XYZ file of C-alpha atoms in Angstrom:
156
model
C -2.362 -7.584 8.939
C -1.867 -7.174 4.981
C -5.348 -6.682 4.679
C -5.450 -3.792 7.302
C -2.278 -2.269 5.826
C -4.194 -2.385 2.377
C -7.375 -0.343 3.849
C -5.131 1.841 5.376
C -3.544 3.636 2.652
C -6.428 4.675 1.256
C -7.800 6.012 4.440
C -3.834 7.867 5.031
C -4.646 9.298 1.680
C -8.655 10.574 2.032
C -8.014 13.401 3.962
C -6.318 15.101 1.821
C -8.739 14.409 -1.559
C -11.134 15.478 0.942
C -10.091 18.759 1.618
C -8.801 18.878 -2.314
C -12.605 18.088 -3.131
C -14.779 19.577 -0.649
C -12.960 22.338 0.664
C -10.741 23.946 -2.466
C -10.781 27.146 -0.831
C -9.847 26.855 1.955
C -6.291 28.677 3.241
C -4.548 25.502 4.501
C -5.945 22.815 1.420
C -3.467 24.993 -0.764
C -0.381 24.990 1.578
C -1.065 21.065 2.610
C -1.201 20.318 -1.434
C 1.840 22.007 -2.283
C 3.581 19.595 0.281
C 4.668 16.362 -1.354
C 5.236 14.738 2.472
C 1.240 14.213 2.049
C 2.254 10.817 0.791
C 4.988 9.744 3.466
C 2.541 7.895 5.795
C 1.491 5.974 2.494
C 4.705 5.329 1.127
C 5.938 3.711 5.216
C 2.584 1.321 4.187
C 4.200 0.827 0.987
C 7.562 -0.277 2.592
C 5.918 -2.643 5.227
C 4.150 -4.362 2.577
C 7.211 -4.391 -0.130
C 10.287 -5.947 2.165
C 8.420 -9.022 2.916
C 8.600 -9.393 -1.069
C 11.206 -7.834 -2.155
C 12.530 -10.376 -4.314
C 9.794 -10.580 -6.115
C 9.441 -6.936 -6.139
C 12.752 -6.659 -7.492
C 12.427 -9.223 -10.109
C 9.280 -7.390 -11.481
C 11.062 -4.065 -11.516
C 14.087 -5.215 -13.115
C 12.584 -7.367 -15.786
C 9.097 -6.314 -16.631
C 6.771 -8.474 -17.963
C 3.458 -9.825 -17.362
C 3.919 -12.994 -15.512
C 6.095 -11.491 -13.298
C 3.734 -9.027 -12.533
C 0.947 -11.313 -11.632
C 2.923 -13.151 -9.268
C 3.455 -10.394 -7.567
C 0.130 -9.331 -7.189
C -0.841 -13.015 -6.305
C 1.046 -12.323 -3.401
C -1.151 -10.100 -0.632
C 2.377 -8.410 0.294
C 2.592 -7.555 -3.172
C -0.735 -6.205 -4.081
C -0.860 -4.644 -1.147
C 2.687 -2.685 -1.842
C 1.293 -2.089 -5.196
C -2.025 -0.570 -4.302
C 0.091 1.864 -1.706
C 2.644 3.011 -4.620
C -0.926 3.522 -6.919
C -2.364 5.446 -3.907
C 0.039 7.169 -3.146
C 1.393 8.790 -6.341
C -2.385 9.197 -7.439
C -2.113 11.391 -4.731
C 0.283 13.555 -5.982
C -1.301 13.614 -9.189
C -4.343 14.909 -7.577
C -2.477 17.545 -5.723
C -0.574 18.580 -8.758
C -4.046 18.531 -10.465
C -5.381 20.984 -7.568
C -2.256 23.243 -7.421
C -2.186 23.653 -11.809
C -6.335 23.889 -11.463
C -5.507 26.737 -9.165
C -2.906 28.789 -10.904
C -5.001 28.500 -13.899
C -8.186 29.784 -12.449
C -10.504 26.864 -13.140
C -13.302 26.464 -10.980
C -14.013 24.336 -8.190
C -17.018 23.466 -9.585
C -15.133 21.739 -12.428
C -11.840 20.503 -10.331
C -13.884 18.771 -7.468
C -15.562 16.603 -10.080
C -12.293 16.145 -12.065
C -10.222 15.050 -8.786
C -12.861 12.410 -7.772
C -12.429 10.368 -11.106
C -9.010 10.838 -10.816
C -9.328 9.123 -7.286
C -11.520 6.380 -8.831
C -9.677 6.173 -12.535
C -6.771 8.234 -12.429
C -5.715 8.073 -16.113
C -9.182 9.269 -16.858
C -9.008 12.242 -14.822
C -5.605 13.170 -15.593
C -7.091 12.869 -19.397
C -9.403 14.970 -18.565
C -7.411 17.670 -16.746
C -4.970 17.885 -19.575
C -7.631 18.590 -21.633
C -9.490 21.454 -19.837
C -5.775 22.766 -19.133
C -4.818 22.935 -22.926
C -7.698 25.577 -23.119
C -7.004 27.426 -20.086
C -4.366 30.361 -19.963
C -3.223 31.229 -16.444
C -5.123 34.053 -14.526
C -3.103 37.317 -14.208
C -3.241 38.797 -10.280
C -3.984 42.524 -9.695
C -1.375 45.187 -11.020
C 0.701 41.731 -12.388
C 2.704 42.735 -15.602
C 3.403 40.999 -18.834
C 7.414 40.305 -17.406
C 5.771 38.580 -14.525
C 3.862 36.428 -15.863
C 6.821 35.432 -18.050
C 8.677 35.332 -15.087
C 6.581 32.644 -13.551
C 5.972 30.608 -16.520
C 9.901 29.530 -16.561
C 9.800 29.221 -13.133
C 6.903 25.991 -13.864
């Protein structure tokens, strides 16, 4: 069962890096990535793997180090719960990466690539991101003024 529950978050999460990746464009990738309750089928993984362990959870929460850490992952309960946190808030890195790639105007052609290593490796593609973000200035919309585009910047 652990090892089914471990697939599964990955595959609760592909649809949406799917649509992030393949289909940027499209009207309803943008509304389902501004939604953080992308992640709540992963995260009810994430809690059937965690309460069997919680104890050791707990202890590796509450104390970091480590040894405590590995034990926990020894566990399948544990790794599991761990890979369904990692998937799960890579997630909403990637949607956060999609939404910010979007109201700064870079192209699909560069985010689609960008979100896939941050599926694989995401430190690496948030890394990235930042990067090609420090150089980017967000894209004014038709007959948008100077005090709106103030406006929205301390509103982010």
């Amino acid at each position: 069962m652990t090892g089914a529950l471990f697939e599964v978050s990955f595959w609760l999460a592909a649809p949406f890096w799917l649509l992030m990746i393949l289909a940027p464009h499209w009207r309803p990738t943008a509304r389902l990535a501004a939604s953080p309750l992308t992640v709540l089928p992963v995260l009810v993984v994430h809690l059937v793997m965690a309460v069997p362990v919680f104890p050791e959870l707990w202890t590796a929460v509450r104390s970091p180090d480590i040894d405590t850490f590995r034990d926990l992952a020894a566990l399948a309960n544990g790794a599991g719960a761990i890979w369904a946190q990692v998937i799960a808030w890579d997630l909403l890195l990637g949607q956060w990466m999609f939404l910010e790639g979007r109201r700064l105007g870079i192209p699909a052609l560069v985010m689609s690539p960008l979100l896939v290593v941050t599926i694989l490796l995401s430190p690496f593609g948030l890394l990235v991101f930042l990067v090609v973000r420090a150089f980017r200035k967000p894209r004014s919309r038709p007959g948008e003024t100077l005090p709106d585009r103030l406006h929205d910047a301390a509103q982010s």
